[in-house]
Amino acid sequence: MKIKKLLAMALVGAVTASALAGCSGNTKTSGEKVYKIGICQLVQHDALDAATKGFQDKLTELLGEGNVEFDMQNAAGDSATCSTIVNQFVSAGDDLIFANATASLQAASSATADIPVVGTSITDYATALDIDEWTGTTGRNITGTSDLAPLAEQAAMFKELLPDAKNIGLIYCSSEPNSKYQVDIVSEELKTLGYETAMYPFADSNDVSAVVTTACDTSDALYIPTDNTAAANTEIIANIANPAKIPVIAGEEGICKGCGIATLSISYKSIGEVAAQMAYEILVNGADPAAMEIKYAENLTKKYVASRAENLEITIPEGYEELVIE
């Protein structure tokens, strides 16, 4: 009789433990693979931070808590450091590399042709990877999401907000090829709208102050694309442009918060989340990154900074959402 009771109690305990395990959500079980993901982010600023967080949170949700380990590394804006970081991921045999920003993607492309690479915050993959005939896929171990916004629509914002301006200065980092890609297109769009344009490139953070000062002296307004060096130096830009009463239209929300009056912006968190879904398909379902089409942001929103618009006496038309600066 005692033996029967003990067996019954053991069975109840086993069932209870099984039920508790079933209620615990997506948690790691014995023998289940733990995926190692190397993250190389070019520099710390709001846009790239949001993309990385979106990627980590979404991939953890998809794979399950405990089933993924992230090695998050920040290159502090240095392309050579990107290469060092990515080579470490390759040596460690990581399952996938998440490359946040163009320099990170280029470093990953040079470091490995075998480990899958998912990029984000890349404006144009063909430019970043030097691909001549673009078909929508890289044909390599690389795929990801783009932060390209409709550049013609960004240029049109100058007509909406600054119809009396004549000279537009375009500020960008010359070492970021995707920034050059954007300003070339926006410059042509502005010319068709009747504006005169001038390029004001800076090599790195050390040149930002001098270049912006020159641009403000010779321009009625400024355009800044989705540029990582500019994004990391918005305080410097604001301290020059705002007192000079030179309005800045920005390519993304983070730059606009720091120094702009308006933007047509994507959600960087969203493109990070989409990149995570692509990574999941590669890791779990065996999708081939070479054949996965690059995905683009959706649901773009026109936003403005009320305090700067008011200070510059700029009337904001309908269809713009106020961008709150915390």
C-alpha atoms as one frame of an Amber mdcrd trajectory, in Angstrom:
protein
   0.000   0.000   0.000   2.840   2.387   0.875   4.512   1.612  -2.457   1.311
   2.489  -4.349   1.005   5.791  -2.474   4.619   6.691  -3.185   4.184   5.918
  -6.872   1.029   8.029  -7.009   2.753  10.945  -5.302   5.695  10.698  -7.714
   3.322  10.711 -10.684   1.493  13.788  -9.383   4.816  15.552  -8.854   5.937
  14.776 -12.390   2.658  16.003 -13.877   2.823  19.191 -11.788   6.392  19.888
 -12.874   5.430  19.304 -16.493   2.456  21.669 -16.185   4.595  24.366 -14.612
   7.139  24.030 -17.412   4.363  24.353 -19.961   3.162  27.586 -18.337   6.567
  29.210 -18.220   6.434  30.636 -21.765   9.312  30.550 -24.237  12.115  29.472
 -21.920  15.140  27.342 -22.672  14.748  23.593 -22.232  17.477  20.995 -21.780
  19.376  20.402 -25.000  17.792  23.360 -26.832  20.189  25.449 -28.922  21.317
  28.807 -27.598  21.988  31.167 -30.496  24.985  33.494 -30.246  24.437  36.852
 -31.929  27.204  39.412 -32.368  25.964  43.002 -32.557  28.203  45.692 -34.038
  26.745  49.202 -33.718  28.771  52.010 -35.277  28.043  54.711 -32.702  25.669
  55.482 -29.851  22.771  57.784 -30.692  18.981  57.607 -30.432  18.245  56.153
 -33.885  20.798  53.326 -33.833  20.043  52.589 -30.165  16.354  52.177 -31.007
  17.143  49.819 -33.894  19.375  47.648 -31.712  16.810  47.510 -28.911  14.043
  46.634 -31.355  16.201  43.829 -32.750  17.158  42.386 -29.362  13.672  42.534
 -27.876  11.970  41.026 -30.923  14.495  38.236 -31.442  14.332  37.324 -27.753
  10.559  37.158 -28.070  10.772  34.947 -31.169  13.483  32.575 -29.937  12.479
  32.543 -26.287  14.125  33.902 -23.171  17.356  32.024 -22.551  17.665  30.772
 -26.128  19.725  33.696 -27.414  22.882  35.425 -26.205  23.859  38.875 -27.520
  27.402  40.191 -27.636  26.689  43.901 -28.000  29.676  46.012 -29.089  29.802
  49.722 -29.930  32.515  51.026 -32.252  32.309  54.619 -30.973  32.082  55.932
 -34.529  35.298  54.339 -35.762  35.217  52.152 -38.903  38.463  50.371 -37.987
  36.952  49.390 -34.641  33.989  47.902 -36.515  36.409  45.571 -38.275  38.047
  44.557 -34.992  34.659  43.847 -33.404  33.325  41.815 -36.315  36.504  39.757
 -36.589  36.036  38.825 -32.939  32.513  37.592 -33.738  33.893  35.499 -36.607
  36.623  34.010 -34.409  34.032  33.162 -31.761  31.927  31.351 -34.367  28.788
  33.376 -33.716  25.612  32.121 -35.385  24.709  35.518 -36.868  26.066  39.063
 -37.008  23.749  42.067 -36.629  25.380  45.056 -38.339  23.869  48.391 -37.319
  24.910  51.168 -39.761  26.899  51.110 -42.985  30.427  50.884 -41.581  29.393
  47.885 -39.478  27.871  46.185 -42.520  30.956  46.816 -44.640  33.182  45.393
 -41.903  31.006  42.274 -41.634  31.022  41.841 -45.407  34.828  41.925 -45.430
  35.176  39.628 -42.418  33.024  36.665 -43.453  31.287  35.109 -46.422  29.867
  32.281 -44.302  28.218  33.648 -41.141  24.820  35.216 -41.933  24.777  39.004
 -41.617  21.608  41.012 -41.026  21.999  44.752 -41.376  19.875  47.695 -40.351
  20.060  51.500 -40.570  21.549  51.095 -44.060  20.252  53.657 -46.527  21.272
  51.880 -49.736  22.748  48.375 -49.735  23.981  48.649 -53.321  26.072  51.698
 -52.396  27.259  50.222 -49.109  28.340  46.928 -50.689  29.440  48.317 -54.063
  26.890  46.286 -56.029  26.491  47.535 -59.611  23.344  45.758 -60.776  20.858
  45.936 -57.918  17.993  43.437 -57.934  16.672  43.851 -54.386  18.860  41.122
 -52.876  22.601  41.147 -52.191  23.370  37.671 -53.551  25.677  37.222 -50.556
  25.426  36.099 -46.951  23.841  39.495 -46.211  20.320  40.850 -45.919  18.509
  43.317 -43.678  16.445  46.476 -43.435  16.923  49.984 -44.819  16.325  53.356
 -43.180  15.794  55.099 -46.521  13.003  57.648 -46.364  11.355  59.139 -49.488
  14.004  61.725 -50.343  11.821  63.605 -52.829   9.209  64.066 -50.115  11.855
  65.335 -47.698  12.967  67.883 -50.290   9.351  68.944 -50.814   9.151  69.866
 -47.129  11.294  72.923 -47.892   8.512  74.248 -50.152   5.912  73.527 -47.484
   7.805  75.107 -44.612  10.338  77.521 -46.164   8.918  78.791 -49.475  10.946
  82.024 -49.315  14.330  80.345 -48.831  16.732  80.460 -51.785  19.984  78.759
 -50.772  19.973  75.327 -49.118  23.135  73.907 -47.557  23.432  70.109 -47.377
  25.558  68.912 -44.463  26.912  65.358 -44.302  29.890  63.219 -43.342  32.077
  62.502 -46.375  33.219  59.162 -44.926  29.643  57.815 -44.900  28.773  56.746
 -48.479  25.064  56.456 -47.735  25.001  60.084 -46.603  26.538  61.162 -49.921
  23.930  59.046 -51.722  21.128  60.923 -49.943  22.407  64.470 -50.369  23.059
  63.910 -54.078  19.422  62.946 -54.619  17.989  65.647 -52.337  20.159  68.299
 -54.010  18.742  67.416 -57.428  15.201  67.402 -56.059  15.729  70.840 -54.489
  17.086  72.230 -57.741  13.947  71.109 -59.577  11.957  73.020 -56.938  13.882
  76.204 -57.731  16.440  76.232 -54.890  20.179  76.761 -55.163  22.146  74.116
 -53.264  25.659  73.717 -51.913  27.373  70.712 -50.311  29.110  71.052 -46.941
  30.890  67.773 -46.137  32.878  67.170 -42.984  35.409  64.360 -42.529  34.644
  63.542 -38.895  33.363  65.027 -35.639  36.317  67.394 -35.412  35.165  69.252
 -38.525  31.476  69.607 -37.659  31.655  73.008 -35.956  33.674  74.742 -38.677
  31.640  73.257 -41.532  28.256  74.089 -39.967  29.406  77.639 -39.244  30.346
  78.117 -42.894  27.085  76.579 -44.064  25.033  78.858 -41.810  26.882  81.930
 -43.092  25.982  81.144 -46.713  22.602  79.335 -46.510  18.980  80.181 -45.775
  18.300  76.665 -44.485  20.095  73.363 -43.978  19.371  69.733 -44.813  20.971
  66.860 -42.881  20.403  63.268 -44.087  20.393  60.140 -41.933  24.041  60.605
 -41.020  25.601  58.919 -37.986  28.300  61.516 -37.360  25.772  64.340 -37.550
  23.439  62.408 -35.245  26.194  62.123 -32.654  26.896  65.875 -32.860  23.450
  67.485 -32.908  24.240  69.655 -29.880  27.125  71.296 -31.742  24.926  71.850
 -34.799  22.095  73.292 -32.707  24.425  75.655 -30.876  25.447  77.171 -34.214
  22.279  76.965 -36.355  19.689  77.963 -33.754  21.247  81.301 -32.673  21.857
  82.092 -36.360  18.134  81.391 -36.981  18.944  78.896 -39.736  16.244  76.186
 -39.896  17.315  72.561 -40.262  15.243  69.872 -41.951  16.520  66.444 -40.930
  16.447  63.016 -42.469  15.483  61.279 -39.239  13.810  61.902 -35.911  16.865
  61.778 -33.660  18.688  64.500 -35.597  15.502  66.551 -35.706  15.142  66.325
 -31.928  18.702  67.489 -31.503  18.824  70.422 -33.903  16.005  70.415 -36.464
  12.606  71.961 -37.048  11.040  69.115 -39.019  11.553  65.635 -40.456   9.863
  62.925 -42.442  11.007  60.075 -40.259  10.901  56.327 -40.019  10.742  54.264
 -36.839  14.186  52.823 -36.151  12.753  50.506 -33.538  10.463  49.102 -36.220
  13.245  48.377 -38.720  15.175  46.694 -35.914  12.175  44.470 -35.211  11.805
  43.542 -38.882  15.524  42.710 -38.978  14.941  40.382 -36.015  12.192  38.565
 -37.897  14.585  38.106 -40.823  17.259  36.785 -38.451  14.742  34.305 -37.013
  13.936  32.985 -40.481  17.642  32.470 -41.145  18.462  30.845 -37.813  15.406
  28.658 -37.311  13.934  28.053 -40.757  17.123  28.011 -42.790  16.306  30.995
 -45.002  19.133  32.055 -47.320  20.128  35.699 -46.711  21.459  35.929 -50.270
  17.915  35.495 -51.576  16.064  37.584 -48.968  14.925  40.956 -50.286  15.968
  44.066 -48.380  13.004  45.448 -46.457  12.119  49.137 -46.177  10.395  51.209
 -43.512   6.683  51.832 -43.677   4.312  54.334 -42.052   6.523  57.391 -42.263
   5.381  60.472 -40.358   6.014  64.200 -40.823   7.046  65.655 -37.479   8.071
  69.081 -36.199   9.627  70.673 -33.120   7.174  73.308 -31.938   9.591  75.476
 -29.924  12.057  75.895 -32.808   9.330  76.484 -35.380   7.853  79.191 -33.156
  11.248  80.799 -32.579  11.806  80.981 -36.339   8.210  82.124 -36.987   7.572
  79.146 -39.249   3.933  78.153 -39.750   3.446  74.403 -39.656   0.749  73.161
 -42.060  -1.706  70.369 -41.357  -0.421  66.826 -41.547   2.545  67.300 -39.203
   2.796  65.638 -35.789   4.521  67.437 -32.938   7.833  65.874 -31.964   8.227
  66.108 -28.210  11.736  66.744 -26.934  12.173  65.103 -23.545
